[in-house]
mmCIF file of C-alpha atoms in Angstrom:
data_model
loop_
_atom_site.group_PDB
_atom_site.id
_atom_site.type_symbol
_atom_site.label_atom_id
_atom_site.label_comp_id
_atom_site.label_asym_id
_atom_site.label_seq_id
_atom_site.Cartn_x
_atom_site.Cartn_y
_atom_site.Cartn_z
ATOM 1 C CA UNK A 109 -9.844 12.795 15.451
ATOM 2 C CA UNK A 110 -7.442 13.870 12.707
ATOM 3 C CA UNK A 111 -4.434 11.647 12.026
ATOM 4 C CA UNK A 112 -1.710 12.821 9.638
ATOM 5 C CA UNK A 113 0.714 10.378 8.034
ATOM 6 C CA UNK A 114 3.884 12.124 6.890
ATOM 7 C CA UNK A 115 7.175 11.236 5.232
ATOM 8 C CA UNK A 116 9.411 11.839 2.252
ATOM 9 C CA UNK A 117 8.505 10.572 -1.212
ATOM 10 C CA UNK A 118 8.722 6.788 -1.283
ATOM 11 C CA UNK A 119 8.204 6.346 2.464
ATOM 12 C CA UNK A 120 5.035 4.305 1.976
ATOM 13 C CA UNK A 121 2.622 6.834 3.498
ATOM 14 C CA UNK A 122 -0.269 6.080 1.174
ATOM 15 C CA UNK A 123 -0.115 2.335 1.774
ATOM 16 C CA UNK A 124 0.072 2.821 5.531
ATOM 17 C CA UNK A 125 -2.688 5.436 5.679
ATOM 18 C CA UNK A 126 -5.099 3.263 3.701
ATOM 19 C CA UNK A 127 -4.273 0.174 5.763
ATOM 20 C CA UNK A 128 -4.899 2.168 8.942
ATOM 21 C CA UNK A 129 -8.318 3.291 7.715
ATOM 22 C CA UNK A 130 -9.285 -0.286 6.855
ATOM 23 C CA UNK A 131 -8.176 -1.459 10.291
ATOM 24 C CA UNK A 132 -10.138 1.289 12.040
ATOM 25 C CA UNK A 133 -13.264 0.409 10.098
ATOM 26 C CA UNK A 134 -12.794 -3.285 10.903
ATOM 27 C CA UNK A 135 -12.801 -2.291 14.572
ATOM 28 C CA UNK A 136 -16.120 -0.494 14.205
ATOM 29 C CA UNK A 137 -14.801 3.053 13.929
ATOM 30 C CA UNK A 138 -16.088 5.427 11.266
ATOM 31 C CA UNK A 139 -12.934 6.400 9.413
ATOM 32 C CA UNK A 140 -12.006 7.865 6.052
ATOM 33 C CA UNK A 141 -8.892 8.404 3.964
ATOM 34 C CA UNK A 142 -7.897 11.652 2.283
ATOM 35 C CA UNK A 143 -4.708 13.084 0.822
ATOM 36 C CA UNK A 144 -2.894 16.244 -0.205
ATOM 37 C CA UNK A 145 -2.632 17.806 -2.670
ATOM 38 C CA UNK A 146 -6.333 17.347 -3.313
ATOM 39 C CA UNK A 147 -8.288 17.344 -6.562
ATOM 40 C CA UNK A 148 -9.483 20.905 -6.040
ATOM 41 C CA UNK A 149 -8.454 23.541 -8.608
ATOM 42 C CA UNK A 150 -5.567 24.445 -6.289
ATOM 43 C CA UNK A 151 -4.560 20.815 -5.945
ATOM 44 C CA UNK A 152 -4.676 20.115 -9.672
ATOM 45 C CA UNK A 153 -2.509 23.150 -10.331
ATOM 46 C CA UNK A 154 -0.026 21.963 -7.707
ATOM 47 C CA UNK A 155 0.226 18.516 -9.298
ATOM 48 C CA UNK A 156 0.915 20.118 -12.667
ATOM 49 C CA UNK A 157 3.559 22.433 -11.210
ATOM 50 C CA UNK A 158 5.316 19.602 -9.375
ATOM 51 C CA UNK A 159 6.256 18.170 -12.753
ATOM 52 C CA UNK A 160 7.718 21.494 -13.835
ATOM 53 C CA UNK A 161 11.225 21.858 -12.529
ATOM 54 C CA UNK A 162 11.330 25.647 -12.740
ATOM 55 C CA UNK A 163 8.198 26.585 -10.762
ATOM 56 C CA UNK A 164 8.732 29.096 -7.963
ATOM 57 C CA UNK A 165 8.908 27.454 -4.538
ATOM 58 C CA UNK A 166 7.182 30.362 -2.775
ATOM 59 C CA UNK A 167 4.243 30.216 -5.159
ATOM 60 C CA UNK A 168 4.098 26.461 -4.578
ATOM 61 C CA UNK A 169 4.022 27.058 -0.823
ATOM 62 C CA UNK A 170 1.112 29.480 -1.155
ATOM 63 C CA UNK A 171 -0.807 27.057 -3.370
ATOM 64 C CA UNK A 172 -0.284 24.200 -0.924
ATOM 65 C CA UNK A 173 -1.527 26.403 1.919
ATOM 66 C CA UNK A 174 -4.610 27.454 -0.064
ATOM 67 C CA UNK A 175 -5.361 23.855 -1.030
ATOM 68 C CA UNK A 176 -4.992 22.801 2.613
ATOM 69 C CA UNK A 177 -7.365 25.468 3.911
ATOM 70 C CA UNK A 178 -10.005 24.393 1.416
ATOM 71 C CA UNK A 179 -9.309 20.735 2.167
ATOM 72 C CA UNK A 180 -9.727 21.201 5.896
ATOM 73 C CA UNK A 181 -12.876 23.298 5.899
ATOM 74 C CA UNK A 182 -14.664 21.585 2.999
ATOM 75 C CA UNK A 183 -13.702 17.967 3.604
ATOM 76 C CA UNK A 184 -11.935 17.243 6.891
ATOM 77 C CA UNK A 185 -13.845 19.388 9.394
ATOM 78 C CA UNK A 186 -17.345 18.280 8.291
ATOM 79 C CA UNK A 187 -16.309 14.664 8.832
ATOM 80 C CA UNK A 188 -14.661 15.383 12.160
ATOM 81 C CA UNK A 189 -17.883 17.099 13.234
ATOM 82 C CA UNK A 190 -19.760 13.881 12.382
ATOM 83 C CA UNK A 191 -17.455 11.830 14.588
ATOM 84 C CA UNK A 192 -15.186 10.344 11.953
ATOM 85 C CA UNK A 193 -11.523 9.554 12.384
ATOM 86 C CA UNK A 194 -9.920 11.211 9.361
ATOM 87 C CA UNK A 195 -6.563 9.885 8.169
ATOM 88 C CA UNK A 196 -4.791 12.292 5.844
ATOM 89 C CA UNK A 197 -1.879 11.329 3.626
ATOM 90 C CA UNK A 198 0.172 14.531 4.125
ATOM 91 C CA UNK A 199 -0.829 17.659 6.004
ATOM 92 C CA UNK A 200 0.765 20.866 7.249
ATOM 93 C CA UNK A 201 4.086 19.244 8.200
ATOM 94 C CA UNK A 202 4.671 18.342 4.554
ATOM 95 C CA UNK A 203 4.707 22.036 3.704
ATOM 96 C CA UNK A 204 7.034 22.862 6.588
ATOM 97 C CA UNK A 205 9.439 20.116 5.498
ATOM 98 C CA UNK A 206 9.283 20.474 1.711
ATOM 99 C CA UNK A 207 8.608 24.155 1.151
ATOM 100 C CA UNK A 208 10.681 25.007 4.212
ATOM 101 C CA UNK A 209 13.616 23.114 2.719
ATOM 102 C CA UNK A 210 13.221 24.651 -0.724
ATOM 103 C CA UNK A 211 12.550 28.260 0.267
ATOM 104 C CA UNK A 212 14.702 28.369 3.390
ATOM 105 C CA UNK A 213 11.867 30.336 5.019
ATOM 106 C CA UNK A 214 10.443 27.913 7.566
ATOM 107 C CA UNK A 215 8.810 30.562 9.754
ATOM 108 C CA UNK A 216 7.037 32.032 6.736
ATOM 109 C CA UNK A 217 5.778 28.601 5.660
ATOM 110 C CA UNK A 218 4.446 28.030 9.174
ATOM 111 C CA UNK A 219 2.754 31.436 9.117
ATOM 112 C CA UNK A 220 0.850 30.845 5.878
ATOM 113 C CA UNK A 221 -0.432 27.550 7.257
ATOM 114 C CA UNK A 222 -1.734 28.999 10.521
ATOM 115 C CA UNK A 223 -5.373 28.923 9.342
ATOM 116 C CA UNK A 224 -5.680 25.168 9.761
ATOM 117 C CA UNK A 225 -5.415 23.409 13.136
ATOM 118 C CA UNK A 226 -2.722 20.829 13.853
ATOM 119 C CA UNK A 227 -3.683 17.153 13.675
ATOM 120 C CA UNK A 228 -4.465 15.180 16.812
ATOM 121 C CA UNK A 229 -1.707 12.741 15.865
ATOM 122 C CA UNK A 230 1.093 13.201 13.346
ATOM 123 C CA UNK A 231 3.071 10.087 12.430
ATOM 124 C CA UNK A 232 6.294 10.374 10.461
ATOM 125 C CA UNK A 233 7.296 7.286 8.472
ATOM 126 C CA UNK A 234 11.076 7.586 8.311
ATOM 127 C CA UNK A 235 13.125 6.219 5.428
ATOM 128 C CA UNK A 236 16.419 7.377 3.975
ATOM 129 C CA UNK A 237 16.379 9.307 0.686
ATOM 130 C CA UNK A 238 18.138 6.358 -0.956
ATOM 131 C CA UNK A 239 15.389 3.949 0.108
ATOM 132 C CA UNK A 240 12.657 6.398 -0.885
ATOM 133 C CA UNK A 241 14.069 6.924 -4.365
ATOM 134 C CA UNK A 242 14.671 3.209 -4.855
ATOM 135 C CA UNK A 243 11.041 2.497 -4.022
ATOM 136 C CA UNK A 244 9.866 5.245 -6.354
ATOM 137 C CA UNK A 245 11.934 3.828 -9.204
ATOM 138 C CA UNK A 246 9.957 0.606 -8.943
ATOM 139 C CA UNK A 247 6.599 2.314 -9.344
ATOM 140 C CA UNK A 248 4.775 2.930 -12.595
ATOM 141 C CA UNK A 249 4.894 6.713 -12.883
ATOM 142 C CA UNK A 250 4.820 8.802 -16.030
ATOM 143 C CA UNK A 251 7.032 11.637 -14.803
ATOM 144 C CA UNK A 252 9.014 12.402 -11.697
ATOM 145 C CA UNK A 253 8.263 15.410 -9.532
ATOM 146 C CA UNK A 254 10.873 18.062 -8.888
ATOM 147 C CA UNK A 255 11.219 16.856 -5.286
ATOM 148 C CA UNK A 256 12.593 13.456 -6.271
ATOM 149 C CA UNK A 257 16.257 14.410 -5.894
ATOM 150 C CA UNK A 258 18.446 12.935 -3.201
ATOM 151 C CA UNK A 259 19.738 16.329 -2.002
ATOM 152 C CA UNK A 260 16.209 17.708 -1.689
ATOM 153 C CA UNK A 261 14.892 14.651 0.128
ATOM 154 C CA UNK A 262 17.874 14.670 2.500
ATOM 155 C CA UNK A 263 17.080 18.242 3.568
ATOM 156 C CA UNK A 264 13.362 17.446 3.817
ATOM 157 C CA UNK A 265 14.159 14.460 6.023
ATOM 158 C CA UNK A 266 16.296 16.647 8.292
ATOM 159 C CA UNK A 267 13.373 19.012 8.838
ATOM 160 C CA UNK A 268 10.987 16.136 9.539
ATOM 161 C CA UNK A 269 13.427 14.700 12.071
ATOM 162 C CA UNK A 270 13.789 18.111 13.697
ATOM 163 C CA UNK A 271 10.000 18.333 14.093
ATOM 164 C CA UNK A 272 10.020 14.857 15.645
ATOM 165 C CA UNK A 273 12.601 16.031 18.179
ATOM 166 C CA UNK A 274 10.348 19.003 18.934
ATOM 167 C CA UNK A 275 7.497 16.609 19.708
ATOM 168 C CA UNK A 276 5.336 17.580 16.739
ATOM 169 C CA UNK A 277 5.463 14.154 15.105
ATOM 170 C CA UNK A 278 5.996 10.575 16.246
ATOM 171 C CA UNK A 279 8.692 8.819 14.240
ATOM 172 C CA UNK A 280 8.210 5.271 12.958
ATOM 173 C CA UNK A 281 10.958 3.288 11.221
ATOM 174 C CA UNK A 282 9.665 2.981 7.671
ATOM 175 C CA UNK A 283 12.401 0.628 6.479
ATOM 176 C CA UNK A 284 10.785 -2.365 8.164
ATOM 177 C CA UNK A 285 8.251 -4.575 6.391
ATOM 178 C CA UNK A 286 4.884 -3.054 5.516
ATOM 179 C CA UNK A 287 3.268 -5.174 8.233
ATOM 180 C CA UNK A 288 5.793 -4.128 10.899
ATOM 181 C CA UNK A 289 5.367 -0.450 10.054
ATOM 182 C CA UNK A 290 1.593 -0.811 10.227
ATOM 183 C CA UNK A 291 1.753 -2.509 13.631
ATOM 184 C CA UNK A 292 3.816 0.368 15.014
ATOM 185 C CA UNK A 293 1.411 2.913 13.540
ATOM 186 C CA UNK A 294 -1.514 1.041 15.090
ATOM 187 C CA UNK A 295 0.154 1.107 18.515
ATOM 188 C CA UNK A 296 0.461 4.897 18.357
ATOM 189 C CA UNK A 297 -3.109 5.208 17.095
ATOM 190 C CA UNK A 298 -4.544 2.901 19.760
ATOM 191 C CA UNK A 299 -2.926 4.930 22.532
ATOM 192 C CA UNK A 300 -4.491 8.097 21.134
ATOM 193 C CA UNK A 301 -7.900 6.448 20.691
ATOM 194 C CA UNK A 302 -7.839 5.200 24.275
ATOM 195 C CA UNK A 303 -6.973 8.664 25.582
ATOM 196 C CA UNK A 304 -9.821 10.130 23.530
ATOM 197 C CA UNK A 305 -12.274 7.507 24.756
ATOM 198 C CA UNK A 306 -12.906 6.207 21.238
ATOM 199 C CA UNK A 307 -11.706 2.778 22.348
ATOM 200 C CA UNK A 308 -13.064 1.876 25.770
ATOM 201 C CA UNK A 309 -10.351 -0.643 26.620
ATOM 202 C CA UNK A 310 -6.899 -1.494 25.414
ATOM 203 C CA UNK A 311 -8.057 -5.007 24.587
ATOM 204 C CA UNK A 312 -10.727 -3.706 22.211
ATOM 205 C CA UNK A 313 -8.171 -1.646 20.366
ATOM 206 C CA UNK A 314 -5.634 -4.415 19.844
ATOM 207 C CA UNK A 315 -7.783 -7.123 18.335
#
């Protein structure tokens, strides 16, 4: 099973994804954490470009798509084939939201990401741009990325919310406490695990 955790910068995705993996493992499920962009050559180039304000958004979109294809077929799929639950911190919906917002070409962004399958569950951790940026300002980071602007994050959030309305993602209020957000994420995950037969009973999943 592939679970994607999505959200704007500062939403707390990484914290929630890692906590979810630890909880799954505590419940006897083989699980692993991964994230995008990766540390592949594509991913390293992306990270460098994100700190360059003048990089072309269409080139960025292509690099993200290439990194994702390599990520899926070299890392995610082999683990799915071995029965793991893979939790990824960002996936295809990040490209649709971010590169869709910045290029204005959502259909094109979707098209260049068609070579990877959708996740089994996509969870969107929703926070306002103001909250996201405030959280980011409290972190120890050397340089901001070009996405960390309130206007950009507002448009990205709109696209995420639109995808939630279309049923592509499940929205979770990310402005609650870390523990409350995690409990809501676990509820969504448990329901999916029960449907997939990974948890045999609801009681087993909620301990």
